Coordinates of C-alpha atoms in Angstrom, one line a residue:
Chain A
X1 CA -7.2 -20.4 -0.7
X2 CA -8.1 -16.9 0.2
X3 CA -4.7 -15.1 0.8
X4 CA -6.4 -11.8 1.5
X5 CA -9.4 -11.7 3.8
X6 CA -11.9 -9.1 4.7
X7 CA -13.9 -10.8 7.3
X8 CA -16.5 -8.1 7.8
X9 CA -18.8 -8.0 4.8
X10 CA -20.5 -4.8 6.0
X11 CA -20.0 -2.0 8.5
X12 CA -22.3 0.9 9.6
X13 CA -20.9 4.1 11.1
X14 CA -22.4 7.3 12.2
X15 CA -21.4 10.4 10.3
X16 CA -18.4 12.2 11.9
X17 CA -17.2 9.1 13.7
X18 CA -14.2 6.9 12.7
X19 CA -14.6 4.0 10.3
X20 CA -12.2 1.2 10.6
X21 CA -11.9 -1.4 7.9
X22 CA -9.8 -4.5 8.4
X23 CA -7.9 -6.8 6.2
X24 CA -5.9 -9.9 7.0
X25 CA -3.4 -11.7 4.8
X26 CA -1.6 -15.0 4.9
X27 CA 1.4 -14.6 2.6
X28 CA 4.4 -13.0 4.3
X29 CA 5.9 -12.3 0.9
X30 CA 3.4 -9.5 0.2
X31 CA 5.3 -6.3 0.1
X32 CA 2.8 -3.7 -1.0
X33 CA -0.8 -3.1 0.0
X34 CA -3.5 -1.0 -1.4
X35 CA -7.1 0.1 -0.6
X36 CA -9.7 0.7 -3.3
X37 CA -13.1 2.2 -3.0
X38 CA -15.9 1.1 -5.2
X39 CA -19.4 2.6 -5.8
X40 CA -22.1 0.4 -7.4
X41 CA -21.8 -0.1 -11.2
X42 CA -18.4 1.7 -11.2
X43 CA -14.8 0.6 -11.3
X44 CA -12.7 0.7 -8.1
X45 CA -10.9 3.9 -7.3
X46 CA -7.5 3.8 -5.8
X47 CA -7.5 5.3 -2.3
X48 CA -4.2 4.8 -0.5
X49 CA -1.3 2.3 -0.4
X50 CA 1.5 1.3 2.0
X51 CA 4.8 -0.4 1.5
X52 CA 5.8 -3.3 3.8
X53 CA 8.7 -1.2 5.1
X54 CA 6.3 1.2 6.7
X55 CA 3.6 0.8 9.4
X56 CA 1.5 3.8 8.6
X57 CA 0.6 6.0 5.7
X58 CA -1.7 9.0 5.9
X59 CA -3.6 11.0 3.2
X60 CA -6.1 13.5 4.5
X61 CA -8.9 11.7 6.2
X62 CA -7.6 8.3 5.3
X63 CA -4.9 6.4 7.2
X64 CA -3.7 2.9 6.5
X65 CA -1.9 0.9 9.3
X66 CA 0.1 -2.2 8.7
X67 CA 1.0 -4.7 11.3
X68 CA 3.4 -7.2 9.7
X69 CA 3.7 -9.5 12.7
X70 CA 0.0 -9.9 12.8
X71 CA -0.4 -9.9 9.0
X72 CA -3.0 -7.3 9.3
X73 CA -3.8 -3.9 7.8
X74 CA -6.6 -1.5 8.5
X75 CA -8.0 1.6 6.9
X76 CA -9.2 4.4 9.1
X77 CA -11.5 7.1 7.8
X78 CA -11.8 10.1 10.1
X79 CA -14.3 11.8 10.1
X80 CA -16.6 9.5 8.2
X81 CA -18.9 11.2 5.7
X82 CA -22.0 9.9 3.9
X83 CA -20.1 10.1 0.6
X84 CA -17.7 7.5 2.0
X85 CA -20.5 4.9 1.7
X86 CA -19.1 2.3 -0.7
X87 CA -17.5 -1.1 -0.9
X88 CA -13.8 -1.1 0.2
X89 CA -11.4 -3.6 -1.2
X90 CA -7.9 -4.3 0.2
X91 CA -5.3 -5.7 -2.2
X92 CA -1.8 -7.1 -1.7
X93 CA 1.0 -7.7 -4.1
X94 CA 4.2 -9.6 -3.8
X95 CA 7.3 -9.2 -6.0
X96 CA 5.2 -9.7 -9.1
X97 CA 2.4 -7.9 -10.9
X98 CA -0.4 -9.8 -9.4
X99 CA -2.9 -8.1 -7.1
X100 CA -4.7 -10.3 -4.7
X101 CA -8.0 -8.7 -3.7
X102 CA -10.1 -9.3 -0.6
X103 CA -13.8 -9.8 -1.0
X104 CA -14.7 -6.3 0.1
X105 CA -16.4 -4.6 3.0
X106 CA -19.5 -2.5 2.4
X107 CA -19.3 0.7 4.5
X108 CA -22.5 2.6 5.2
X109 CA -22.1 6.0 6.8
X110 CA -25.3 7.1 8.5
X111 CA -26.2 10.8 8.4
Chain B
X1 CA -4.2 13.1 -17.5
X2 CA -4.9 9.4 -18.1
X3 CA -8.4 8.0 -18.6
X4 CA -9.6 4.6 -19.2
X5 CA -12.8 3.7 -21.1
X6 CA -14.8 0.5 -21.2
X7 CA -17.9 -0.3 -23.3
X8 CA -20.6 -1.3 -23.3
X9 CA -21.6 -0.4 -19.7
X10 CA -24.2 -3.2 -19.6
X11 CA -24.7 -6.2 -21.8
X12 CA -27.3 -9.0 -21.8
X13 CA -26.4 -11.9 -24.0
X14 CA -27.9 -15.4 -24.6
X15 CA -25.9 -18.5 -23.8
X16 CA -23.8 -19.6 -26.7
X17 CA -23.5 -16.1 -28.2
X18 CA -20.1 -14.4 -28.8
X19 CA -18.7 -11.6 -26.7
X20 CA -16.5 -8.7 -27.3
X21 CA -15.7 -6.1 -24.6
X22 CA -13.4 -3.2 -25.3
X23 CA -11.1 -1.2 -23.2
X24 CA -9.0 1.8 -24.2
X25 CA -6.6 4.0 -22.3
X26 CA -5.8 7.6 -23.1
X27 CA -3.0 9.9 -22.0
X28 CA -0.3 7.3 -21.7
X29 CA 1.8 5.0 -23.9
X30 CA 2.8 1.4 -23.4
X31 CA 0.6 0.8 -20.4
X32 CA 0.2 -2.5 -18.7
X33 CA -3.4 -3.6 -19.2
X34 CA -5.5 -6.0 -17.1
X35 CA -8.9 -7.7 -17.3
X36 CA -10.6 -8.6 -14.0
X37 CA -13.9 -10.2 -13.2
X38 CA -15.9 -9.6 -10.1
X39 CA -18.5 -12.3 -9.5
X40 CA -21.3 -11.8 -7.0
X41 CA -20.0 -11.9 -3.4
X42 CA -16.4 -12.3 -4.4
X43 CA -13.3 -10.2 -4.8
X44 CA -11.7 -9.2 -8.0
X45 CA -10.2 -12.0 -10.0
X46 CA -7.4 -11.3 -12.5
X47 CA -8.2 -12.9 -15.8
X48 CA -5.5 -11.6 -18.2
X49 CA -2.8 -9.1 -18.3
X50 CA -0.7 -7.6 -21.1
X51 CA 2.6 -5.8 -21.1
X52 CA 2.6 -4.9 -24.8
X53 CA 0.9 -5.3 -28.2
X54 CA 0.1 -8.9 -28.9
X55 CA 1.4 -10.0 -25.5
X56 CA -1.2 -11.7 -23.4
X57 CA -0.9 -13.7 -20.3
X58 CA -3.8 -15.8 -18.9
X59 CA -4.2 -16.2 -15.2
X60 CA -7.0 -18.7 -15.1
X61 CA -8.3 -21.3 -17.5
X62 CA -11.7 -20.3 -18.8
X63 CA -14.0 -19.7 -21.7
X64 CA -12.6 -16.2 -22.4
X65 CA -9.7 -14.9 -24.4
X66 CA -8.0 -11.5 -24.6
X67 CA -6.2 -9.6 -27.4
X68 CA -4.3 -6.4 -27.6
X69 CA -4.3 -5.2 -31.2
X70 CA -3.1 -1.7 -30.4
X71 CA -0.9 -0.2 -27.7
X72 CA -3.8 1.3 -25.7
X73 CA -6.6 -1.2 -26.6
X74 CA -7.5 -4.3 -24.8
X75 CA -10.3 -6.6 -25.9
X76 CA -12.0 -9.5 -24.0
X77 CA -13.7 -12.1 -26.1
X78 CA -15.6 -15.3 -26.1
X79 CA -16.8 -17.5 -28.9
X80 CA -19.6 -19.0 -26.9
X81 CA -20.8 -17.5 -23.6
X82 CA -21.7 -19.7 -20.6
X83 CA -24.1 -18.8 -17.8
X84 CA -21.1 -18.7 -15.5
X85 CA -19.5 -15.9 -17.5
X86 CA -22.0 -13.5 -16.0
X87 CA -20.3 -10.9 -13.8
X88 CA -18.8 -7.4 -13.6
X89 CA -15.8 -7.1 -15.9
X90 CA -13.2 -4.5 -15.2
X91 CA -10.3 -3.3 -17.2
X92 CA -7.3 -1.7 -15.5
X93 CA -4.0 -0.1 -16.5
X94 CA -0.7 0.7 -14.8
X95 CA 2.5 2.3 -15.9
X96 CA 4.5 -0.7 -15.0
X97 CA 4.0 -4.1 -13.3
X98 CA 3.8 -3.7 -9.6
X99 CA 2.7 0.0 -9.9
X100 CA -0.8 1.2 -8.9
X101 CA -3.5 -0.1 -11.1
X102 CA -6.3 2.3 -12.2
X103 CA -9.7 0.8 -13.1
X104 CA -12.2 1.6 -15.8
X105 CA -15.9 1.9 -15.1
X106 CA -16.6 -1.7 -15.8
X107 CA -19.1 -3.7 -17.9
X108 CA -21.9 -5.7 -16.3
X109 CA -22.5 -8.8 -18.3
X110 CA -25.6 -11.0 -17.8
X111 CA -25.7 -14.2 -19.7
X112 CA -29.2 -15.7 -19.9

């Protein structure tokens, strides 16, 4: 049972445009969400997080939006750069230690 | 600053051979440590976590085991590897449970 879903396995975006990566979850008990970025043959790098008491968190070019009623979060990257090309994982945690990861979305930013 | 190391980076092992992957963290004390596996086309699956020396919790039944002989050292082992053990193994640490986890560079394991 996949509690965290990233339904788009891949996404291509032109350099300078906005990249929107989506993530859906099923467990309403999740109270903290994170986005990680992963290059090939490397470990994931933490990007940005959001608590369930907020609906938006911004850090430079990266903004995460949380829609609790829809059980949906998204990561916006503006403007997209070629160096942003990577696999992006969303993760959710409830009141415990355990991260539940999505299967990832491969973003390709075209120069 | 804190850093996390994993080795080896890549490993090719025959079926039935033993395994030992090592993870160490620098720049912090008493970290929470985690082992994940990423199989092809799948998300990251938590295998083990540890809140202290000698304290290991297993998340999924499997052919692997973990040990924490020192505060900042976490080891993933197997006595006999299976083909299905192939994957990308990641170690992570956090200051406390529920806090942000930071990942190491990973070990790619291919069992033939």
